[in-house]
Short mmCIF file of C-alpha atoms in Angstrom, two decimals:
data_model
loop_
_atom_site.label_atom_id
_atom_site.label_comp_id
_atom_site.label_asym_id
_atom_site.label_seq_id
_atom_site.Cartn_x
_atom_site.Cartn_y
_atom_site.Cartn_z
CA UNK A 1 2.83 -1.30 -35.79
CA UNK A 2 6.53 -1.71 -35.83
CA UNK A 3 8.96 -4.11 -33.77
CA UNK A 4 12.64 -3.65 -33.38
CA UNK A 5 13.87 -6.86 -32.51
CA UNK A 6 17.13 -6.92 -30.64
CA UNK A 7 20.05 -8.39 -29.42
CA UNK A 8 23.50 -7.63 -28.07
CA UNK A 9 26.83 -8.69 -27.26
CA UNK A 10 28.93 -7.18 -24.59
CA UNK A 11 32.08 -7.35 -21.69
CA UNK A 12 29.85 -8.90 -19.34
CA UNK A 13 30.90 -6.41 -16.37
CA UNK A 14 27.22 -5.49 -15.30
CA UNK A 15 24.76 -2.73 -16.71
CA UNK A 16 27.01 0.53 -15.51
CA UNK A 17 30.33 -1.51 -16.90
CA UNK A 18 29.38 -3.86 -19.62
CA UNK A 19 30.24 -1.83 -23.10
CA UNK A 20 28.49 -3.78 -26.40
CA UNK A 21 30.86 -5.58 -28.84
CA UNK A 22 28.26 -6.14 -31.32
CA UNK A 23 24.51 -5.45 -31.97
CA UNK A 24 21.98 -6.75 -33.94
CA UNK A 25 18.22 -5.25 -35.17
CA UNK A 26 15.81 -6.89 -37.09
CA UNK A 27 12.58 -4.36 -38.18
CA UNK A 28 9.84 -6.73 -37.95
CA UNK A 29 6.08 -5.27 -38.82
CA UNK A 30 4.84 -8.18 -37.26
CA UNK A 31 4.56 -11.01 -40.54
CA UNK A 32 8.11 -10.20 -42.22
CA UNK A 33 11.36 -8.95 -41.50
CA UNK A 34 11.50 -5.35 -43.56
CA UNK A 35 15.10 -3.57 -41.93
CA UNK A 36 18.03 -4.88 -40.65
CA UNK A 37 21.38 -3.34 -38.46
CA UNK A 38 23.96 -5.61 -37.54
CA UNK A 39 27.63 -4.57 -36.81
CA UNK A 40 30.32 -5.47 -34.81
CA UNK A 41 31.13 -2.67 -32.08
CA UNK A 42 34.73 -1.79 -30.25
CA UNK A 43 33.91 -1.61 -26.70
CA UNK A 44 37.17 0.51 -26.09
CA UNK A 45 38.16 -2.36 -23.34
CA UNK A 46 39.32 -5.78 -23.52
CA UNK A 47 37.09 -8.36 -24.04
CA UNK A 48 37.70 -11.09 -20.72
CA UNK A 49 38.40 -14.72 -21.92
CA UNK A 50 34.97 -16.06 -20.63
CA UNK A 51 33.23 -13.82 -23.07
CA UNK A 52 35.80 -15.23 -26.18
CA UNK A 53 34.86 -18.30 -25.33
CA UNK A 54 31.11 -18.06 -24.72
CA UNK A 55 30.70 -15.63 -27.98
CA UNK A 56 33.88 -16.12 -30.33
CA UNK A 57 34.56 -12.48 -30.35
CA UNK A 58 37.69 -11.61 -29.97
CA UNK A 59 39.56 -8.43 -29.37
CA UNK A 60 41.13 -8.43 -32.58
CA UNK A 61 37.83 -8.86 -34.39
CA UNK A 62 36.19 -5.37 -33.18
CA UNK A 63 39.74 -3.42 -33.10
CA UNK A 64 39.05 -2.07 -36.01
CA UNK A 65 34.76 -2.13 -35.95
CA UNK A 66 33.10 1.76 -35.02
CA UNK A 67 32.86 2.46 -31.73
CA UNK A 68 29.26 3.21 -29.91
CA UNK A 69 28.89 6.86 -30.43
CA UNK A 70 29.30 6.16 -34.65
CA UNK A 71 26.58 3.75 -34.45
CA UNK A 72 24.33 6.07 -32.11
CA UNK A 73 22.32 7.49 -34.46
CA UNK A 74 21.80 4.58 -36.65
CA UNK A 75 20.05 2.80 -33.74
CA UNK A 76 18.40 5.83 -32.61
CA UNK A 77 16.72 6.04 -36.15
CA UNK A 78 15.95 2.32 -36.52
CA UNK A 79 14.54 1.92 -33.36
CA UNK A 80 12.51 5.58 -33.56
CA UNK A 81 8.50 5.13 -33.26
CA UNK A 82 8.56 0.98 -32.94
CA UNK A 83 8.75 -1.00 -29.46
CA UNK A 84 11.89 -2.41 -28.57
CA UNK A 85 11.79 -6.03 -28.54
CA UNK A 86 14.42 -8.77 -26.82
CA UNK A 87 14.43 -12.12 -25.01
CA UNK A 88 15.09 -11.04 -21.45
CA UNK A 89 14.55 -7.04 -22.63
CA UNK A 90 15.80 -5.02 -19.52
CA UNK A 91 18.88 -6.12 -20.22
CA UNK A 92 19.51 -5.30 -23.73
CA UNK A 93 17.76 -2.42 -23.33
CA UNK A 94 19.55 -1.20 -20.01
CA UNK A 95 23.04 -1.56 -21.80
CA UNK A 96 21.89 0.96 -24.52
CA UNK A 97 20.36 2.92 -22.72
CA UNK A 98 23.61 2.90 -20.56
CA UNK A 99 25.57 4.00 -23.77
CA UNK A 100 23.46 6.35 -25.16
CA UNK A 101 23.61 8.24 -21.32
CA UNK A 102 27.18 8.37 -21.28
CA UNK A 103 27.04 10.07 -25.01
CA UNK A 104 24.69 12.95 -23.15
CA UNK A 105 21.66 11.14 -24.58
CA UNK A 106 18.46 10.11 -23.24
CA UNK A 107 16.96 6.93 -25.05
CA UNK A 108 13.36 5.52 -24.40
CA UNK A 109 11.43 3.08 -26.25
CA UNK A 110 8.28 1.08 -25.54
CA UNK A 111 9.33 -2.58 -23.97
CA UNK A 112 8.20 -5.93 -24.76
CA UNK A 113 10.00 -9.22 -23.02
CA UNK A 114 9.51 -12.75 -24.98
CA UNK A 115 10.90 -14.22 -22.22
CA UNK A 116 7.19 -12.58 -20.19
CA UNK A 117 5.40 -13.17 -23.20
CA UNK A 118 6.35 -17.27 -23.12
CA UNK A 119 5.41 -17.91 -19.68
CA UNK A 120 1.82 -16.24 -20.40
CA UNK A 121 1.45 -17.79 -24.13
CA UNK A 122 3.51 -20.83 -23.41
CA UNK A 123 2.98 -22.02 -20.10
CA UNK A 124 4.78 -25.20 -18.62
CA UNK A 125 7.73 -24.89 -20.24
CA UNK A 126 10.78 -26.64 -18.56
CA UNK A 127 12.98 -23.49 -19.29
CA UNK A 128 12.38 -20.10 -20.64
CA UNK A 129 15.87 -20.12 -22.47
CA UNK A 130 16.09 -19.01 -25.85
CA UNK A 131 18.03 -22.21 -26.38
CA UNK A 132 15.35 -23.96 -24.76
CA UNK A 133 12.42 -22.43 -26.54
CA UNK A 134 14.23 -22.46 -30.06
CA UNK A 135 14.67 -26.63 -29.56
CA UNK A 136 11.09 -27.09 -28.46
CA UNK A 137 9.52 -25.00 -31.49
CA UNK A 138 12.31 -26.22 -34.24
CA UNK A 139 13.64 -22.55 -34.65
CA UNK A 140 17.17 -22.71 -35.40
CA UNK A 141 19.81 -20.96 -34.38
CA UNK A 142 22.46 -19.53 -36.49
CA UNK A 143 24.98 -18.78 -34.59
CA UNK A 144 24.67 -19.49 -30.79
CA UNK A 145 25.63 -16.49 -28.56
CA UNK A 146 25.61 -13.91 -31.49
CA UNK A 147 23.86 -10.75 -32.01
CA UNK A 148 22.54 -11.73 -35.40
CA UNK A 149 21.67 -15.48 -35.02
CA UNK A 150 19.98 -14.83 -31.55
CA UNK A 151 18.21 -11.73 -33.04
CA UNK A 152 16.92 -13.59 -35.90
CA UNK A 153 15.72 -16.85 -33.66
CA UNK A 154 14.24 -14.49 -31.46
CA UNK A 155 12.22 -12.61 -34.35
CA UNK A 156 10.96 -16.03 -35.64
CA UNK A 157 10.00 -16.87 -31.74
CA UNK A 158 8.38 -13.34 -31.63
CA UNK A 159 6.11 -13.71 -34.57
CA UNK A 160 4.94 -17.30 -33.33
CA UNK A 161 3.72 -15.91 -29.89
CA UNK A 162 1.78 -13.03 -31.69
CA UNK A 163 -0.04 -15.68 -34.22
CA UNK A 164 -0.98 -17.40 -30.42
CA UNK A 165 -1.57 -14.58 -28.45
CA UNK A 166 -5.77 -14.77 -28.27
CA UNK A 167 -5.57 -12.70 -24.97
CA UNK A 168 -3.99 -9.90 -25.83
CA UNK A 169 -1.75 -10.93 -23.60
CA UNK A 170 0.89 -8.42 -25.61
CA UNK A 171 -0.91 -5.24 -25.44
CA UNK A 172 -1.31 -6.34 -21.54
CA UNK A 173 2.33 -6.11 -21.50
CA UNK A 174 2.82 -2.70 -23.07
CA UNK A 175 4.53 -0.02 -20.48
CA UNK A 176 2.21 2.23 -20.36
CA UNK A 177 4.20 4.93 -19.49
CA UNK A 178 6.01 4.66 -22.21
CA UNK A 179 3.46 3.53 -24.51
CA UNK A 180 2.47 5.67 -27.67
CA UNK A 181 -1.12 5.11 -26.89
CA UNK A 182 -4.11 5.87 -29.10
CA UNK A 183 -5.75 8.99 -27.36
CA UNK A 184 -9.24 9.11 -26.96
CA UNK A 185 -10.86 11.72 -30.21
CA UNK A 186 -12.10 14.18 -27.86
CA UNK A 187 -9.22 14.82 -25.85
CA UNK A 188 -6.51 16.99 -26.77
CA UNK A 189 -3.19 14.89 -26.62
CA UNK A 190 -1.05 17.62 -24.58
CA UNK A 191 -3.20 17.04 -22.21
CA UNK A 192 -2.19 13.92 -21.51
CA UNK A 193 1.28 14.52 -21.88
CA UNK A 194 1.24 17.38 -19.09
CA UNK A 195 -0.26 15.16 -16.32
CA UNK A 196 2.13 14.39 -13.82
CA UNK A 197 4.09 11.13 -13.06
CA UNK A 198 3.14 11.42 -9.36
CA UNK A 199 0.80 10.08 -6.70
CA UNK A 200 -2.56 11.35 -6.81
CA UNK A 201 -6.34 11.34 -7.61
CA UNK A 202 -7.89 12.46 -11.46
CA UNK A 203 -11.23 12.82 -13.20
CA UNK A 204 -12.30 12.48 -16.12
CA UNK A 205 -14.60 14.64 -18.18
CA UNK A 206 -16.96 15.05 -20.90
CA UNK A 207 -17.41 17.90 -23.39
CA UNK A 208 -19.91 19.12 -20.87
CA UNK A 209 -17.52 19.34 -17.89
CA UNK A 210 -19.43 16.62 -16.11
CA UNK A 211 -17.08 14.26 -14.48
CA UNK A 212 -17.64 10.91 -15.78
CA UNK A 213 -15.09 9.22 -14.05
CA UNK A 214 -12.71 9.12 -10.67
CA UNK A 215 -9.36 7.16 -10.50
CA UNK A 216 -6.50 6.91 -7.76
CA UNK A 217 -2.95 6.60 -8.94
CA UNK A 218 0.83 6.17 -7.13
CA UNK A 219 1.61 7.32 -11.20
CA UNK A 220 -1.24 9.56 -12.68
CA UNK A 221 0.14 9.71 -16.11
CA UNK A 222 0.33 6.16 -16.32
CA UNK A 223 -2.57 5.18 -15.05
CA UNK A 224 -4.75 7.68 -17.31
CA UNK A 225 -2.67 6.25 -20.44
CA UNK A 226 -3.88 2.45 -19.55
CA UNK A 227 -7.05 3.24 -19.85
CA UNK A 228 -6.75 3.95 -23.70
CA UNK A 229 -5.64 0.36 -23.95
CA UNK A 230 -8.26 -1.42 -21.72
CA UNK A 231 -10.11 -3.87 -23.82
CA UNK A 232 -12.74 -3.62 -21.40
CA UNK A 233 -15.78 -2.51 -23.04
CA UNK A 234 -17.20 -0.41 -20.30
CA UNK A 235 -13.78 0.96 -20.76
CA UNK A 236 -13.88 1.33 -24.30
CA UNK A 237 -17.21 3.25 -23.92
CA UNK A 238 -15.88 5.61 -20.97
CA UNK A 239 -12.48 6.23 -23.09
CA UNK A 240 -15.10 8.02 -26.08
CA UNK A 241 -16.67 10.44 -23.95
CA UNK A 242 -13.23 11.65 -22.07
CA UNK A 243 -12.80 15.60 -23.40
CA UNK A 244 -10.77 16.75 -20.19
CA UNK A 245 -8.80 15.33 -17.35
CA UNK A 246 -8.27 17.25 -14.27
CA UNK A 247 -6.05 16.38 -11.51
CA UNK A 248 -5.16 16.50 -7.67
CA UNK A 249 -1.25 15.77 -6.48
CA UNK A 250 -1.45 14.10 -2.97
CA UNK A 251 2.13 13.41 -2.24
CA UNK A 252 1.26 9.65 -0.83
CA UNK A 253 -1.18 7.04 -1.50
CA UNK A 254 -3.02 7.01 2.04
CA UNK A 255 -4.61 10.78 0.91
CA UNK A 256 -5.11 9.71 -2.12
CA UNK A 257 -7.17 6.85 -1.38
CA UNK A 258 -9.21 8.93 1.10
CA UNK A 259 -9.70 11.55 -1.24
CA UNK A 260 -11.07 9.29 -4.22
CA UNK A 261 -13.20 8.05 -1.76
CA UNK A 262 -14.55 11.43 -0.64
CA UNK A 263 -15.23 12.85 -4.16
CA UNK A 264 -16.58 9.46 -5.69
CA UNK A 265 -19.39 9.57 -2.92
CA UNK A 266 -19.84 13.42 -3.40
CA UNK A 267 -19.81 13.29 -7.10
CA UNK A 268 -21.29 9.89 -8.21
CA UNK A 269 -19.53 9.48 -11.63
CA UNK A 270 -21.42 7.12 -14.35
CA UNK A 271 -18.36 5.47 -14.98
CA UNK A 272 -17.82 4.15 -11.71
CA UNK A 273 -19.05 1.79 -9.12
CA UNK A 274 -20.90 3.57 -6.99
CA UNK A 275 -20.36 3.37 -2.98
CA UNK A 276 -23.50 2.98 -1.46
CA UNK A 277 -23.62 2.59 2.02
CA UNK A 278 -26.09 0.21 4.09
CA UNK A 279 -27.80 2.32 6.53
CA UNK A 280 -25.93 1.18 9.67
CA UNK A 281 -28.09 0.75 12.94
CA UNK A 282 -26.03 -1.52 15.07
CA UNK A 283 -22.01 -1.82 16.16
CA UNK A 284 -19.59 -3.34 18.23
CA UNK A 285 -18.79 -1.73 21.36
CA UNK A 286 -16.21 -2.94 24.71
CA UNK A 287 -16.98 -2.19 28.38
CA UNK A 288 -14.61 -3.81 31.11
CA UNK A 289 -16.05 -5.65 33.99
CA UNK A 290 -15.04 -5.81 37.53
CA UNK A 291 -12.86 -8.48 37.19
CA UNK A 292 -10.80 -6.09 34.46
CA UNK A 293 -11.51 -8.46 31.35
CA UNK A 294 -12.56 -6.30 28.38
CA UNK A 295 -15.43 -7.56 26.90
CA UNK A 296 -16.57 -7.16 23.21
CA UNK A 297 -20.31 -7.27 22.23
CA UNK A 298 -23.03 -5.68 20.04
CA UNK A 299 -25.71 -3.62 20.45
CA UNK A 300 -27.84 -0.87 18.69
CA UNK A 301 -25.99 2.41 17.71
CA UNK A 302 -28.37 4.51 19.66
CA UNK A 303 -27.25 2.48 22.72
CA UNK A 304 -23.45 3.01 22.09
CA UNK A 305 -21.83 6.22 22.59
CA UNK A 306 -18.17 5.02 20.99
CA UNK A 307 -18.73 1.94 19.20
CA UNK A 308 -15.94 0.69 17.84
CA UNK A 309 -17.28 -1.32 14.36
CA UNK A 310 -20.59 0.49 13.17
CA UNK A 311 -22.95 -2.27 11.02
CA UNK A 312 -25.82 -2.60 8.85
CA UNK A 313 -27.66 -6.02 10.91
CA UNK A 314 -26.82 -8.10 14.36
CA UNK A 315 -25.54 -10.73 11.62
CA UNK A 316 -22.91 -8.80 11.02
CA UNK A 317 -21.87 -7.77 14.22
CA UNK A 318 -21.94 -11.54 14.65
CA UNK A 319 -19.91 -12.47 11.88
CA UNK A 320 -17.23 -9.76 13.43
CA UNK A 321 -17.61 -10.81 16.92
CA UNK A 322 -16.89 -15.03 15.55
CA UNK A 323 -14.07 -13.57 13.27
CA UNK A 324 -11.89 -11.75 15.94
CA UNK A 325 -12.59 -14.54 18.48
CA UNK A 326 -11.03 -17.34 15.69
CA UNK A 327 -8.14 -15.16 14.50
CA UNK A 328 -7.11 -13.88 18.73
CA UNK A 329 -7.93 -16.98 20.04
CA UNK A 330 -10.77 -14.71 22.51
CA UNK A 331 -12.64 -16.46 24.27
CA UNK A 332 -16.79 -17.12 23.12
CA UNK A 333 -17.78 -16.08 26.61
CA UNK A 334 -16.66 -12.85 26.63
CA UNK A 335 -17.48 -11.82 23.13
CA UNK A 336 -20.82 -12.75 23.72
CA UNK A 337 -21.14 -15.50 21.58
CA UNK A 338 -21.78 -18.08 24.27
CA UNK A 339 -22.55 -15.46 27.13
CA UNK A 340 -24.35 -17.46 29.62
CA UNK A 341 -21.98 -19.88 30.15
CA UNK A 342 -19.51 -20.37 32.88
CA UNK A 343 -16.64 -21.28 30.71
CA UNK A 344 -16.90 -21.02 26.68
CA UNK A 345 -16.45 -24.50 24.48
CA UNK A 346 -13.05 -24.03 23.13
CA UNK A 347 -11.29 -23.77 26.05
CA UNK A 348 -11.26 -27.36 25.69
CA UNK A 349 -9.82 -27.22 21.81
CA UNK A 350 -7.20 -24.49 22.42
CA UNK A 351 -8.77 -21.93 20.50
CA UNK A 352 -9.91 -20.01 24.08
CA UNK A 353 -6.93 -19.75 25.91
CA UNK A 354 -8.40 -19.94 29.50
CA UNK A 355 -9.85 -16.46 30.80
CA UNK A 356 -13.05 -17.85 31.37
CA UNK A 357 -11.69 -20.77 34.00
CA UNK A 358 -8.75 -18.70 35.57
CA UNK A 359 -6.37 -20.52 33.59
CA UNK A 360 -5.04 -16.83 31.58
CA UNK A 361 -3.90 -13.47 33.25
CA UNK A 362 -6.26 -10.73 32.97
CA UNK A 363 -3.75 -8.79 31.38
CA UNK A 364 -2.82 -10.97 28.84
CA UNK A 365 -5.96 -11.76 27.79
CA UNK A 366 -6.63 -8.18 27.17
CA UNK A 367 -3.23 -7.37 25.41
CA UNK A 368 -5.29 -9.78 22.94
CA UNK A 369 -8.03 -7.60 22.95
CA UNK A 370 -7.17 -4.49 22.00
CA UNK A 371 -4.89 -5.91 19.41
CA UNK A 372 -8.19 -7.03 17.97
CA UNK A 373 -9.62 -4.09 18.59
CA UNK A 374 -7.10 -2.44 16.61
CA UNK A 375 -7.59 -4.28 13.56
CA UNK A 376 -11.65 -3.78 13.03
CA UNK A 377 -11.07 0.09 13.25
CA UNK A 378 -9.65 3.18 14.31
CA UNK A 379 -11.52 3.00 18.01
CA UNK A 380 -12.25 6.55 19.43
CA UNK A 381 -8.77 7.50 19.72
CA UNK A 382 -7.63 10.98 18.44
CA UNK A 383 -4.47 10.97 16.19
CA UNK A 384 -2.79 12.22 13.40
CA UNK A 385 -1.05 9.97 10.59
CA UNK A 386 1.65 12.14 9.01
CA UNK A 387 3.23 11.17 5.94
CA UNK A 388 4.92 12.51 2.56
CA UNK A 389 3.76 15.86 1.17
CA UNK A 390 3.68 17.08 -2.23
CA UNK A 391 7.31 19.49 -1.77
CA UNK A 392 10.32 17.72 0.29
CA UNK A 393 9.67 20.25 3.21
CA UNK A 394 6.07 19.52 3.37
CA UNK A 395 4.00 16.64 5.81
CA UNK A 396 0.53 15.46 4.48
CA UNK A 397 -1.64 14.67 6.86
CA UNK A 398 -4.61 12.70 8.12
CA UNK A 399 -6.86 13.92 11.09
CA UNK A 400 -9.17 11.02 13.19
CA UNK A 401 -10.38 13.09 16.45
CA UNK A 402 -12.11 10.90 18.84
CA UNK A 403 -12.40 8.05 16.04
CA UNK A 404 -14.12 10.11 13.73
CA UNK A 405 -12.27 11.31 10.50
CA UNK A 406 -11.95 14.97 10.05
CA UNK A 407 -10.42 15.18 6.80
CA UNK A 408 -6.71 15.67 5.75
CA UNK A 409 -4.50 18.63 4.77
CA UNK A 410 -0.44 19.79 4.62
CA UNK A 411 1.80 21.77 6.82
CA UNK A 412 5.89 22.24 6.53
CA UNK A 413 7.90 21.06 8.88
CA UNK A 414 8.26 24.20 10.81
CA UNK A 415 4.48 24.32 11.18
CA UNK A 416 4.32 20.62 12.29
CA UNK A 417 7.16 20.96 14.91
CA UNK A 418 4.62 23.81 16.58
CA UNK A 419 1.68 21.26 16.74
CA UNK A 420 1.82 19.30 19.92
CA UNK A 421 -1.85 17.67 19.95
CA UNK A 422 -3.87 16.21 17.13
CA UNK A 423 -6.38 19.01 18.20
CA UNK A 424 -3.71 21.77 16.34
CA UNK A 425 -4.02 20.32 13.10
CA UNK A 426 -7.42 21.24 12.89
CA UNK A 427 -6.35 24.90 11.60
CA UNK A 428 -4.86 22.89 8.32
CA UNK A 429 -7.57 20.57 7.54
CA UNK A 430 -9.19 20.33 4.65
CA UNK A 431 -12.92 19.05 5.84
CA UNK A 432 -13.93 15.74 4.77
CA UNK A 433 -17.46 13.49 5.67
CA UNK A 434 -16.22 10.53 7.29
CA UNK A 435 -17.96 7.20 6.22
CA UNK A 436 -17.32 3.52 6.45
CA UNK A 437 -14.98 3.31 3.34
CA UNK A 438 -13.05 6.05 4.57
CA UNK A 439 -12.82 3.98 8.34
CA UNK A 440 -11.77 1.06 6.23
CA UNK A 441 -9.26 2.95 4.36
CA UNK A 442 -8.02 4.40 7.32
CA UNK A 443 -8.18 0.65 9.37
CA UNK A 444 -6.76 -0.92 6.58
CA UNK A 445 -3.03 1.55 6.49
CA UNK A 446 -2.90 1.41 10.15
CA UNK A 447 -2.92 -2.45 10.03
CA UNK A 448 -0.10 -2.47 7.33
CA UNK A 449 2.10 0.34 9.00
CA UNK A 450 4.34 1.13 12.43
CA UNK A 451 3.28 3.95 14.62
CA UNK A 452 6.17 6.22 13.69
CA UNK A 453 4.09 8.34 11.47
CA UNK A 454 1.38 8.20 13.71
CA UNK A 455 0.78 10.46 17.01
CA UNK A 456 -1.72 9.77 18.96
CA UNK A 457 -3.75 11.38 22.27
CA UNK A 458 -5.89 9.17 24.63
#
């Protein structure tokens, strides 16, 4: 494996306005230095005085040095099939890739930072500097603030953290997107570079079409290349049997997530953990008494016709229950933790706030309520959670009717305009078994999100 180790010099006006008065590439293969490119560059603007002083260049040393577009190609080639190395890399790299855009050309390299790669192999370090790391480790420097001397130091610095990298911390670091990874020998490569750099759910197959494995991506492509470079060796193991990878586009990570759900329980692949379900016989369940206080308690599922939590064992409707009481402040009385008492024991402490001895409004001790009543599920409500679809003009969808999940599906925005009740959208649904992963799933995004992409019918 090849290294390009780099470093430039520029205007200092920014990425979009900073041009590069002088570059510097050192070909390292990882033990020795076998290339190197360095060359003053005209930036075809002044150099400001700050820069002078900070780098000694002047504007009479690069009046007469090529400009970017003769260098181009010779930095194209050197850099061609090796990852692009630099302390603090987005920048360097940025800048040229900056300069080869505005020559009409695109420019993409695999990344490595040694500024990352320090803090992981060299922790505690006062300063990630290159000055700073150079004086700690006795590299010197020559030439402070130059492409070559910081190119070189940086090289020396590079080949230190790869002799003490026992982690693989560096191949953790690799972009995978961009990375030239080693496909697995039973899977045609084109495949791989066909699959799409979008949000979505993919499988992966053996040479007898079985699907060994599900995965759930906001970037397919890049997710399905990391795998090839998991050390793992369950990983390692999966990666020799993968002959095919099919793929479904989602347009947002909420469908996604249901979906890989859905088909990991339908399809049971070897490869991953498998979602069993405990066989759920009780649940939690509100009623409101006469007074108008909601109440929360448990009881077997046969005895509840909406419960609002299903579980496996009382325990865990208990260990619910004692959870929403501590993080509402509820009060043990009427969660039916302490029910046959006239007043519940942390009234007293502060973590009841006083419904049980008149000392809190009905109402807003139940405004409390259904907040937490919110957060353990998606209740029996009927709604719709609309979000991005896989075109600009389409909505993807979600369907819960009366708490139970009904699946998802897409409709334009023309279609979606006509729909007035989360009833309509049955037409577009794609039928899906709902479960308590999916309910989590489902609990879990309405938690993090507003309602505005959610419409909902009482």
């Amino acid at each position: 494996m090849l290294y390009t180790v780099v470093d430039i010099e520029t205007t200092g006006n920014g990425y979009k306005g900073s041009k590069i008065t002088e570059i510097s590439i050192f070909v390292f293969d990882g033990k020795v230095i076998v290339d190197e490119f360095t060359t003053l560059v005209n930036p075809e603007q002044n150099i400001p005085a700050f820069i002078t002083d900070l780098t000694g260049i002047t504007d009479a040393m690069v009046r007469n040095a090529p400009k970017f577009y003769q260098i181009a190609k010779k930095v194209a080639e050197i850099t061609k099939d090796t990852i692009f190395v630099a302390h603090n890399v987005n920048f360097d790299y940025n800048i040229i890739l900056e300069e080869f855009k505005n020559l009409g050309f695109d420019f993409e390299r695999q990344k490595l930072c040694t500024v990352r790669l320090s803090r992981k192999i060299m922790p505690d370090l006062s300063s990630y500097s290159l000055g700073n790391i150079c004086t700690i480790e006795n590299i010197p420097i020559n030439g402070r603030h130059r492409a070559k001397g910081d190119a070189e130091a940086t090289t020396e610095l590079f080949k230190r953290l790869l002799e003490r990298d026992n982690n693989f911390t560096i191949n953790s670091f690799l972009n995978p997107k961009s990375k030239p990874a080693t496909v697995p020998p039973l899977l045609d490569k084109k495949i791989v570079d066909n699959l799409p750099e979008t949000v979505g759910v993919y499988e992966f197959k053996n040479s007898d079409n079985e699907i060994i494995y599900i995965g759930q991506s906001n970037n397919i492509k890049q997710r399905v290349i990391s795998h090839f470079s998991d050390k793992k060796k369950t990983t390692q193991t999966m990666c020799l049997e993968i002959a095919a990878i099919s793929f479904t586009e989602t347009g947002n990570e909420l469908l996604s997530l249901l979906l890989e759900s859905a088909e990991i329980k339908q399809t049971a692949p070897k490869f991953n953990k498998p979602q069993k379900e405990k066989k759920e016989t009780f649940g939690l369940f509100i009623y409101e008494d006469q007074k108008g206080i909601i109440h929360l308690g448990h009881n077997r599922l046969k005895m509840l016709p909406n419960p609002i939590l299903k579980c496996s064992s009382v325990a865990e409707c208990k260990t619910h229950l004692e959870n929403l009481q501590k993080e509402f402040q509820l009060c043990q009385k009427y969660c039916h933790i302490e029910p046959n008492t006239t007043s519940c024991t942390l009234y007293p402490l502060e973590d009841c706030q006083g419904i049980c001895c008149n000392e809190e409004a009905v109402n807003d001790y139940n405004v409390r309520v259904k907040k937490a009543i919110k957060s353990v599920g998606i209740s029996s409500e009927s709604f719709v959670i609309k979000e991005k679809g896989r075109t600009e003009n389409e909505i993807g969808f979600a369907l819960i009717l009366e708490g139970i999940y009904q699946g998802f599906g897409y409709v334009d925005f023309q279609q979606s305009a006509q729909l007035e009740n989360p009833e309509d959208y049955q037409f577009f649904v794609t039928p899906k078994k709902d479960s308590k992963d999916i309910q989590r799933i489902i609990a879990e995004y309405l938690k993090k999100q507003n309602t505005q992409n959610i419409e909902v019918t009482l």
